[in-house]
Coordinates of C-alpha atoms and ligand atoms in Angstrom, one line a residue:
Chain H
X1 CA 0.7 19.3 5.7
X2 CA 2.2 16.6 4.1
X3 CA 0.8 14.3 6.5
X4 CA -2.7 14.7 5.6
X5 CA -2.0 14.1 2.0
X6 CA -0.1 10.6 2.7
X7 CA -2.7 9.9 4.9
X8 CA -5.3 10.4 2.4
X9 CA -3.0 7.8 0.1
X10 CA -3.2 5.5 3.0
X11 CA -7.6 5.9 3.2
X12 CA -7.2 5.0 -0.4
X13 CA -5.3 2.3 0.0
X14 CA -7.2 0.5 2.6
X15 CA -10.7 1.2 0.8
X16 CA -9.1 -0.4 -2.4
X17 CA -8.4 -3.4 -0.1
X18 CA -11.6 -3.8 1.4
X19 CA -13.0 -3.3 -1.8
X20 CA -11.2 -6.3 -3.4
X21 CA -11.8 -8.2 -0.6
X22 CA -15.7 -7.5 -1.3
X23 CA -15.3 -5.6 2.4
X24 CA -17.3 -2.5 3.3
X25 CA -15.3 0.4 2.4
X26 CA -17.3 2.9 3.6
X27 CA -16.4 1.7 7.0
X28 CA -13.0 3.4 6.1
X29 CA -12.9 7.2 7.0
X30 CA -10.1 9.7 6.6
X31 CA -10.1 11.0 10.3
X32 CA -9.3 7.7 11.4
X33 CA -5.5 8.0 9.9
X34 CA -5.5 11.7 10.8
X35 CA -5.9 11.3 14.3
X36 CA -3.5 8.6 14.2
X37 CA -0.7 10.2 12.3
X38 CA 2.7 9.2 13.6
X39 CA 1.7 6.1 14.3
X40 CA 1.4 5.4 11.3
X41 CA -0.3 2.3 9.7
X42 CA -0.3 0.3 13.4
X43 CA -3.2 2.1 15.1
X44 CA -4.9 2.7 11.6
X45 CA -5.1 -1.5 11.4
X46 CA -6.4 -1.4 15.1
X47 CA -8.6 1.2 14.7
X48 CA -11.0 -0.5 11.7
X49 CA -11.5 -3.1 14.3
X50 CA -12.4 -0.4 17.4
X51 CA -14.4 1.4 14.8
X52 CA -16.2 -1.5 13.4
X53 CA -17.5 -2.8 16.8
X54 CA -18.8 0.6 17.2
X55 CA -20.4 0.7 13.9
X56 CA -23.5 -1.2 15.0
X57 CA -24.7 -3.9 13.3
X58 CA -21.4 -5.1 11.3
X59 CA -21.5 -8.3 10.3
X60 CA -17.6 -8.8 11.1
X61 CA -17.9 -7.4 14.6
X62 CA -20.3 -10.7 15.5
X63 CA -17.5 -13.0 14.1
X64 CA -15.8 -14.7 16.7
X65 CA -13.1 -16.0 14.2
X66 CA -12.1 -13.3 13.0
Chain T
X1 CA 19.0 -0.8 -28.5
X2 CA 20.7 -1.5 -31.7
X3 CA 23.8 -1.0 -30.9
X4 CA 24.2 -3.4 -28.0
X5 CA 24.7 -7.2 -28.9
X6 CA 22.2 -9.6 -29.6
X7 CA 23.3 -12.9 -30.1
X8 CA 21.8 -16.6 -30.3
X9 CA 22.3 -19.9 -30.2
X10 CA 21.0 -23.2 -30.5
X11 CA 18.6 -24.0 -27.5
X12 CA 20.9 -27.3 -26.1
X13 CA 23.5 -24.7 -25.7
X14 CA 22.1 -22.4 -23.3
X15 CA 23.2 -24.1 -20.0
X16 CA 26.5 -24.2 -21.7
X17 CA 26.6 -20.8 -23.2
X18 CA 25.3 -18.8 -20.2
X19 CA 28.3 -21.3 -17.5
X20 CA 30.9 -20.0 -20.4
X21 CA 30.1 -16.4 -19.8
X22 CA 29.3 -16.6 -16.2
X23 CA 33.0 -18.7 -15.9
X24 CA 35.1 -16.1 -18.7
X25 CA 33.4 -12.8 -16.2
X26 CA 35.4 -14.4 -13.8
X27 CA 38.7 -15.5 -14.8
X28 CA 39.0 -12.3 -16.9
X29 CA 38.3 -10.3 -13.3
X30 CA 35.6 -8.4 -14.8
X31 CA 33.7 -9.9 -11.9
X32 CA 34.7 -11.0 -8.6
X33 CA 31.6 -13.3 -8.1
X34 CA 28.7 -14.8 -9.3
X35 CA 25.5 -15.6 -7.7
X36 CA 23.4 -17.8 -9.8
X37 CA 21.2 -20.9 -8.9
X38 CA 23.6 -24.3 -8.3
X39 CA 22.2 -28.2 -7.6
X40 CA 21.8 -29.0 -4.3
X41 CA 23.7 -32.4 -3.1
X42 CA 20.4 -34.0 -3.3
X43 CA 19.7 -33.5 -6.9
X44 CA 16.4 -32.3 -6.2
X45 CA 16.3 -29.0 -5.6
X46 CA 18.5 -26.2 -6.6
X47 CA 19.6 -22.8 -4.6
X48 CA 21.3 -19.4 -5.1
X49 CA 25.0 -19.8 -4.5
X50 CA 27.8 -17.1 -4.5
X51 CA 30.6 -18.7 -6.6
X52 CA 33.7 -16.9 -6.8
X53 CA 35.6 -19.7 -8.2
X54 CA 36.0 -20.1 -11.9
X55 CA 35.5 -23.8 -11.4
X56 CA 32.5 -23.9 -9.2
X57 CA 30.9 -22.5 -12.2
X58 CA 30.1 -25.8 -13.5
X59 CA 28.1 -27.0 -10.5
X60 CA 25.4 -24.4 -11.9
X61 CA 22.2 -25.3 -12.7
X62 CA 21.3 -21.7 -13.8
X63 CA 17.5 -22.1 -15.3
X64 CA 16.2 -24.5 -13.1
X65 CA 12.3 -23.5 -12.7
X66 CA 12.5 -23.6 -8.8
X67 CA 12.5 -20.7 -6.7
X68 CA 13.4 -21.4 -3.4
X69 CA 14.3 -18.3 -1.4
X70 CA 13.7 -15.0 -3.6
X71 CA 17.1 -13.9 -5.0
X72 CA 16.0 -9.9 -3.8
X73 CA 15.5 -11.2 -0.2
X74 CA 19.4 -12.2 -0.4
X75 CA 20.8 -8.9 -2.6
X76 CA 19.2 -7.2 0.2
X77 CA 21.4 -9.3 3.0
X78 CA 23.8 -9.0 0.5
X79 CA 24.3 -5.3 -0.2
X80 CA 22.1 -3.2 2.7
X81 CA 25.1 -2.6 5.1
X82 CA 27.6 -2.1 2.4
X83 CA 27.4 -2.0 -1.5
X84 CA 29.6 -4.4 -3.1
X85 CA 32.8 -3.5 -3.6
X86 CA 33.4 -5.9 -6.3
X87 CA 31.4 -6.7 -9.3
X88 CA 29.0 -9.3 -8.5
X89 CA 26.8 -11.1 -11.4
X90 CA 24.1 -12.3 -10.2
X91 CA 21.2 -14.6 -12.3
X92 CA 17.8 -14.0 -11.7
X93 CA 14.4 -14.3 -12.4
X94 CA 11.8 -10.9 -13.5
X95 CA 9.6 -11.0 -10.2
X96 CA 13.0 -11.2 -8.1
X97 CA 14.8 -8.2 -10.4
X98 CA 11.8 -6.5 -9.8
X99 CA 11.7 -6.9 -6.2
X100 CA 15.3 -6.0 -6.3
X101 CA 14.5 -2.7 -8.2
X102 CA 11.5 -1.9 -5.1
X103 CA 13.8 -3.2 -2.3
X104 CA 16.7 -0.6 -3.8
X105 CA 14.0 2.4 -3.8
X106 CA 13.0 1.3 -0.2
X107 CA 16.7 1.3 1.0
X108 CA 17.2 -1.6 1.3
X109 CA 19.1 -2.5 -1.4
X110 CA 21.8 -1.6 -3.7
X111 CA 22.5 -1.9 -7.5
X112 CA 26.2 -0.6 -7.2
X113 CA 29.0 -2.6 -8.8
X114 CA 25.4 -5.7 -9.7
X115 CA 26.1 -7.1 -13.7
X116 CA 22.1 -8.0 -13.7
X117 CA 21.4 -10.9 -16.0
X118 CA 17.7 -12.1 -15.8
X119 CA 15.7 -14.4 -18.3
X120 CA 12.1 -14.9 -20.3
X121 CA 10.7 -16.9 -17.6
X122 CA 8.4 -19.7 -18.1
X123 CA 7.6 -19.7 -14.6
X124 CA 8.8 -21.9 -11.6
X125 CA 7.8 -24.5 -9.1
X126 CA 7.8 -24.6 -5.8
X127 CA 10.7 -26.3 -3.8
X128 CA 8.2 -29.5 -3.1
X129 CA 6.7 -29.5 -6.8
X130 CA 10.1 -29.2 -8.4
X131 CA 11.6 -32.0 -6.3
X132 CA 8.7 -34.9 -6.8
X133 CA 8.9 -33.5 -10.6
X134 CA 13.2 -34.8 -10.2
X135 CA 12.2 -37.7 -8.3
X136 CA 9.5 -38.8 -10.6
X137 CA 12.5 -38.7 -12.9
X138 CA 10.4 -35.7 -14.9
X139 CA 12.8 -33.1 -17.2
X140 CA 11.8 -29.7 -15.7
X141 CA 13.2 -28.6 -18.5
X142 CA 11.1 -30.5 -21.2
X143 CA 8.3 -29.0 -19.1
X144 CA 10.2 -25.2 -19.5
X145 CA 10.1 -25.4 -23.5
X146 CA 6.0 -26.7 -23.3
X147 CA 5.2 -23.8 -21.2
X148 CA 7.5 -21.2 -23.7
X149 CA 5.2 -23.1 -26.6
X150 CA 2.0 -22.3 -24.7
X151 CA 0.8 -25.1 -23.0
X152 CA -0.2 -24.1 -19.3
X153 CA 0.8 -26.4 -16.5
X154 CA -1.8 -26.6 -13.4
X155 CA 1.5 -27.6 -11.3
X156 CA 3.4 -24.4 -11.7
X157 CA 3.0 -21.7 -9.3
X158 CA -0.2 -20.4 -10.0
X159 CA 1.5 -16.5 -9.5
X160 CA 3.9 -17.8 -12.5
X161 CA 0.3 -19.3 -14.5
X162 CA -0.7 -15.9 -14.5
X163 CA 2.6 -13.3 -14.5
X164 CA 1.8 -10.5 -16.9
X165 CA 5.1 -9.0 -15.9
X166 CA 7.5 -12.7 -16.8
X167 CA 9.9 -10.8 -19.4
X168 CA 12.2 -8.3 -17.8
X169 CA 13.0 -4.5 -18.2
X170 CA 15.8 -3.5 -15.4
X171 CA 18.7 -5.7 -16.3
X172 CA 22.1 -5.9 -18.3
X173 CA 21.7 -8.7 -20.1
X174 CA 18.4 -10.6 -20.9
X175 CA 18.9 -14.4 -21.2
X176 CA 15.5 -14.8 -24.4
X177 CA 13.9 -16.9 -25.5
X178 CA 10.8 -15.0 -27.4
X179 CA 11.4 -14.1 -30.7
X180 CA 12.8 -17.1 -31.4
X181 CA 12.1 -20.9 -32.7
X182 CA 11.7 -23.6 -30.4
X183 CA 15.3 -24.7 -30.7
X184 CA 17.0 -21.7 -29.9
X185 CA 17.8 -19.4 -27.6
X186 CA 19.5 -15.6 -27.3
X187 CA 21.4 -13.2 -25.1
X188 CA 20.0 -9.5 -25.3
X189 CA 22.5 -6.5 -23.7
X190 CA 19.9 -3.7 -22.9
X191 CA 22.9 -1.5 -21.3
X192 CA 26.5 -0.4 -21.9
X193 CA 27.8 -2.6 -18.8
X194 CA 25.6 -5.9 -19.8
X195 CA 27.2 -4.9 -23.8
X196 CA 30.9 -5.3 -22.7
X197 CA 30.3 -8.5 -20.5
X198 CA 28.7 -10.0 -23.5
X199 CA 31.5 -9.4 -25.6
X200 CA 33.7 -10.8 -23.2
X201 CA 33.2 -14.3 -24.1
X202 CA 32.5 -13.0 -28.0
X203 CA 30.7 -16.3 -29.8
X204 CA 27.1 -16.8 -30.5
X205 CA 26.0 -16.1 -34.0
X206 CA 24.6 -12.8 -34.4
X207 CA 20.2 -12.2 -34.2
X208 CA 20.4 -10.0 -36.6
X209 CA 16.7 -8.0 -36.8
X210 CA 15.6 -9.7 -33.4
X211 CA 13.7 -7.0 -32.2
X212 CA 10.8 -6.9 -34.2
X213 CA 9.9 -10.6 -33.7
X214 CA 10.8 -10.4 -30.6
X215 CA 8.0 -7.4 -29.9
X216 CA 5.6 -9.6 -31.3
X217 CA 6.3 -12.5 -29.5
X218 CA 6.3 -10.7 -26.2
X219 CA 3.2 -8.8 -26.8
X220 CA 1.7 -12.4 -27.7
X221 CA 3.2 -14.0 -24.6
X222 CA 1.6 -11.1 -22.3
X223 CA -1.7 -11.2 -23.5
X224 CA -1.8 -14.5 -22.8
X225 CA -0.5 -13.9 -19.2
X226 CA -2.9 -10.9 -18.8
X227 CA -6.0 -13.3 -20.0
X228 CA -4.8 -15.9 -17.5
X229 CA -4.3 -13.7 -14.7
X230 CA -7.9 -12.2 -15.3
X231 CA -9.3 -15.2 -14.8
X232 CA -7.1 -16.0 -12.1
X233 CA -8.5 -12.9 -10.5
X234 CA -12.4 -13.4 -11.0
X235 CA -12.4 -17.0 -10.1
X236 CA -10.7 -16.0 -7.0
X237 CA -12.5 -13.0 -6.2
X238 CA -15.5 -15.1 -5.7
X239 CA -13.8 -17.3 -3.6
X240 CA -12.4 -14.1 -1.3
X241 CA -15.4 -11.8 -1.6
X242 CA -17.0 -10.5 1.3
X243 CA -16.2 -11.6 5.6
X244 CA -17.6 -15.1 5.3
X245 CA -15.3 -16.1 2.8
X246 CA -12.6 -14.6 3.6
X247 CA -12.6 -16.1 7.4
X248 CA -12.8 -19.4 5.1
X249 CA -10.5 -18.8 2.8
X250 CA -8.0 -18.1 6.1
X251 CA -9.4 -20.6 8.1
X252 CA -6.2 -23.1 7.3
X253 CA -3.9 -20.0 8.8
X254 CA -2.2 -20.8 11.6
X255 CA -0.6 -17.7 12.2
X256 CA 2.9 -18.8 12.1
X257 CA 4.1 -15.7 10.0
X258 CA 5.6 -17.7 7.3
X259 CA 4.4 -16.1 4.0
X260 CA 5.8 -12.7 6.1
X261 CA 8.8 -13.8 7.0
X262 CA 9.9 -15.3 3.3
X263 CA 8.1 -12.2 1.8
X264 CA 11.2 -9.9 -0.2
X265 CA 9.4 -6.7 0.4
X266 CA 8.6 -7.3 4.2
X267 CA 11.7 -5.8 5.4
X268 CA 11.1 -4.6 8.5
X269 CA 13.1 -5.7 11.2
X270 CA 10.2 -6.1 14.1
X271 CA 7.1 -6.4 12.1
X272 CA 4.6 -4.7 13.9
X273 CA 2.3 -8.0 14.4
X274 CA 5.1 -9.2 16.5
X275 CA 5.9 -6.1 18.2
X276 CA 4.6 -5.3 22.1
X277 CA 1.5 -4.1 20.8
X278 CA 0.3 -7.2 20.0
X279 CA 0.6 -8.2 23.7
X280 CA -2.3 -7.5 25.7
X281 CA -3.0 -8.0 29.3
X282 CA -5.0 -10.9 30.5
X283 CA -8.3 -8.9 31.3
X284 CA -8.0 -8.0 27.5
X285 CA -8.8 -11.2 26.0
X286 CA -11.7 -11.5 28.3
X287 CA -13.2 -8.5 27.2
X288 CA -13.0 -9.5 23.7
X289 CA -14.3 -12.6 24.1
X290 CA -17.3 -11.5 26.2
X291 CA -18.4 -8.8 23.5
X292 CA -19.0 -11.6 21.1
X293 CA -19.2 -14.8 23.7
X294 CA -16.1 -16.5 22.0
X295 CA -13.0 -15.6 20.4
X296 CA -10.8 -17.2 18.3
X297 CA -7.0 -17.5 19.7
X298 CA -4.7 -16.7 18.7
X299 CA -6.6 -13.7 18.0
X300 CA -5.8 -11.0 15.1
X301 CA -5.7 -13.8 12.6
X302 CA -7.3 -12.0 9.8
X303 CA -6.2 -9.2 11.0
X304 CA -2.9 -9.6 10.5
X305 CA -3.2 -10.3 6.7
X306 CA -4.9 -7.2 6.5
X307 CA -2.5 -5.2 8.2
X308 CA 0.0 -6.7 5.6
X309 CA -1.9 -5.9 2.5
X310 CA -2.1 -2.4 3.9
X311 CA 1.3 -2.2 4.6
X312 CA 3.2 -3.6 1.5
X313 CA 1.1 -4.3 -1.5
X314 CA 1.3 -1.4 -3.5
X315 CA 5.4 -2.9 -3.3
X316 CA 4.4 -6.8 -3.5
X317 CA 5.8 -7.9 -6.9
X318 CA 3.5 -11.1 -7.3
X319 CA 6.3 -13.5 -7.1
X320 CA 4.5 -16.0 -5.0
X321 CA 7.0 -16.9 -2.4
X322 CA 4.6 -16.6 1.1
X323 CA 2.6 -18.9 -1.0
X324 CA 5.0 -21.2 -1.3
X325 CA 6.4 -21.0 2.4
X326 CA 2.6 -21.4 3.9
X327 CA 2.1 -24.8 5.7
X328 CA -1.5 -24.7 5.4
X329 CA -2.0 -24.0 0.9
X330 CA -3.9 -20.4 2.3
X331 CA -4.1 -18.8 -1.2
X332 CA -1.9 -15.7 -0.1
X333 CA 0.5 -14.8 -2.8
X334 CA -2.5 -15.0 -5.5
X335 CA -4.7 -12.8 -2.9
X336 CA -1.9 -10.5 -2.2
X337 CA -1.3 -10.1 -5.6
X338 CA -4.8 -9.4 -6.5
X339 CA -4.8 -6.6 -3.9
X340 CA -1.3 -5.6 -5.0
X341 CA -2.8 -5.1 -8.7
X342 CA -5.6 -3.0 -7.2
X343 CA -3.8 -0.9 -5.0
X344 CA -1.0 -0.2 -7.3
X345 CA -3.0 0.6 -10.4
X346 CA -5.3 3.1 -8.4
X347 CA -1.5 5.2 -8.7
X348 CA -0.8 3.9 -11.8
X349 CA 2.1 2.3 -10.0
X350 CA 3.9 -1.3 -10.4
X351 CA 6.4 -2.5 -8.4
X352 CA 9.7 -2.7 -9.4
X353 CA 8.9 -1.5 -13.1
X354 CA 11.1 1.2 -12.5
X355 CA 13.7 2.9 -10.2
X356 CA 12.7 6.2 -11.0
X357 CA 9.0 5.8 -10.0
X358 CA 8.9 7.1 -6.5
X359 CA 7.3 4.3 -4.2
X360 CA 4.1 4.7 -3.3
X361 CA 4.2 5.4 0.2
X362 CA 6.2 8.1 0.4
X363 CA 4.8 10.2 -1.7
X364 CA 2.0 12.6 -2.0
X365 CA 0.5 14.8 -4.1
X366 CA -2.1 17.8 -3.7
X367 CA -4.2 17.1 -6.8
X368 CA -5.1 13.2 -6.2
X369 CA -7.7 11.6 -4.5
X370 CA -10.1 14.2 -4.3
X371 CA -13.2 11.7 -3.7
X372 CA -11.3 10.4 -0.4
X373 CA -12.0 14.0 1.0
X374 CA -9.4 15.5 3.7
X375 CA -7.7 19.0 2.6
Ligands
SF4_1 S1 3.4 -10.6 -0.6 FE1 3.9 -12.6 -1.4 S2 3.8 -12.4 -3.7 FE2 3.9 -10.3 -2.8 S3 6.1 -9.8 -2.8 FE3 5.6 -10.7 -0.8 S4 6.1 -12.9 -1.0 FE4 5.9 -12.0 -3.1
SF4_2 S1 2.2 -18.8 6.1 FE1 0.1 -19.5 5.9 S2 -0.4 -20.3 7.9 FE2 1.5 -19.1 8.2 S3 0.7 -17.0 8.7 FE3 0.9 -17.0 6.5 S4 -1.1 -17.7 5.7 FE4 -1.0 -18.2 7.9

């Protein structure tokens, strides 16, 4: 139960980043972190980058320097 | 509170004044030690020091404006195992008290048997700044009663141009210096504890009816901070805004893990980034770098900063030291305090205000959040 709700803390989190950062933050969903639970903020961090070369045509996931 | 002390005394003094109580704490045994800045052998820089005898006290240099490892980083070594046993005073500056409070919420710290005595701060330098300022034969202090007047100076950390959060809360006794003329200073107790150690040494005139001009003068100081850091934050903001400029921005980074390593609130042991897995198998790095035709190594770069942002800013306390410890000038305390301001206000959070607001990662509530979605 909990888990959800401190994951949802954590979506927040990183779409308040990415919107600083002028990032996409719709590219941040919740189901990323709940699937993930556990392992916590590690896979999350991975994940934006699996799920952003998936997205199509992002403009990060053509950036070789990333 | 009223009824503690507030005393002052003329501005020369305060070196003086401040070694005098510091030195009295400990012959009188109300402290065992001290830990409070003292001159380096080579005159140009100056470093936390435990000093537990009386006569060490006068190697102090207790307001120089040079931070050179956060004082919260070694309260942490300091106390994490064990509390102290003993009574410890120990000088130091808002952002590190605050990152003191944080790192005692997060475990890793502990207040027990700590006499906190922090200051107004006019800001610092870094270690580099602060020694061609000596060796140019400048007075940092001359520079210190400018910046209390309200002159900005480009050379100061630019985290310390812009601190909104420069006079402190959490302590036992406040070292001040708003409120009052140029050519003085005071000492403020704000608890029972930092009360009794004042009236240890017992001189200093009394500041009678401080607190009023004192409330002015801070509210006037902070504005100005807040006006500063807002522009701070909107000239940088176009600089960071959006992938192109931030792989510019991070282009200097050479990954060495600096700004992490100096960073009070990045406490864990193994960071993550240097865990196992961050080590991939050859066919790996192929892969990656066929999906785009190149790759730059080591790879993760921005990657890395993110993670970090993700993973401490609602705790970082702005206090500029992965700035300071980056080889390269990358930008990262003032971007990681930009984020830090975000994601902390989105709770209406700030680190290390106070030790009874729960940090923000371990809590949760049902009724937040709603347009993130989930349950
Ligand atoms: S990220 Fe930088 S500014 Fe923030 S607490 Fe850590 S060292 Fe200080
Ligand atoms: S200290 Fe500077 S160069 Fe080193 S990892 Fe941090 S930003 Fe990169």
């Amino acid at each position: 139960m909990s888990g959800n709700l401190k994951a949802r803390r954590r979506v927040a989190i990183l779409k308040t980043i990415f919107e600083t950062l002028g990032l996409d933050s719709e590219r941040v969903h919740l189901e990323w972190i709940s699937a993930s639970e556990g392992k916590k903020f590690a896979d999350t961090v991975k994940k934006i980058t699996e799920e952003t070369k998936q997205q199509g045509p992002n403009p990060i996931a053509k950036q070789w320097s990333l | 509170m009223a009824s503690h002390k507030w005393i002052k005394f003329p501005a020369e003094n305060r070196d003086a004044v401040v070694k005098e109580l510091l030195k009295s704490l400990l012959e009188k045994g109300v402290v065992s030690g001290v830990v409070a800045p003292s001159t380096l052998p080579s005159g140009a820089s100056a470093a936390q020091s435990l000093i537990t005898d009386p006569a060490m006290i006068d190697q102090l240099n207790p307001f120089a404006p040079v931070m050179a490892v956060s004082t919260a980083k070694i309260l942490s070594q300091m106390t994490r195992i064990k509390p102290m046993t003993k009574k410890v005073a120990v000088l130091l500056r808002p952002c590190e008290l605050r990152a003191t409070i944080e790192l005692t919420k997060l475990k890793q710290a502990n207040l027990e048997n700590l006499l906190l005595i922090s200051m107004d701060c006019a800001g610092a330098f870094s270690v580099k700044t602060y020694a061609s300022l000596v060796q140019e034969g400048e007075d940092p202090m001359g520079l210190e009663a400018k910046l209390f007047g309200g002159e900005e100076d480009p050379l100061l950390r630019p985290v310390c141009q812009g601190c909104e959060w420069s006079v402190p809360e959490n302590c036992d006794i406040v070292i001040a210096k708003h409120g009052l003329g140029a050519d003085q200073y005071g000492c403020i107790a704000l608890t029972d504890q930092g009360d009794e150690a004042l009236g240890v040494v017992g001189n200093g005139e009394a500041w009678e009816g401080g607190e009023e001009a004192r409330n002015t003068a801070v509210q006037k100081w902070n504005e100005a901070k807040i006006a500063k850091r807002d522009a701070q934050f909107a000239e940088l903001k176009e600089k960071v805004s959006g992938i192109d400029n931030l792989l510019k921005i991070y282009a200097m980074c050479i990954n060495c893990h600096n700004c992490m390593t100096v960073c009070p609130i990045c406490f864990c042991k193994e960071c993550f980034f240097n865990s196992a897995v961050f080590e991939f198998e050859s066919d790996r790095f192929m892969d990656w770098s066929g999906a785009k035709g190149g790759l730059r190594l080591p790879t993760d770069t921005l990657l890395f900063h993110i993670g970090r942002m993700n993973h401490m800013s609602t705790s970082c306390v702005a206090c500029g030291m992965c700035q300071d410890a980056c080889p390269n000038e990358v930008p990262v305390a003032q971007i990681f305090k930009m984020v830090g301001y975000n994601t902390q206000k989105r709770f209406d959070y700030v680190a290390g205000r106070s030790l009874d607001e729960p940090v923000l990662l371990t809590q949760f509530r049902e009724d937040e959040l709603h347009e993130i979605g989930g349950e």
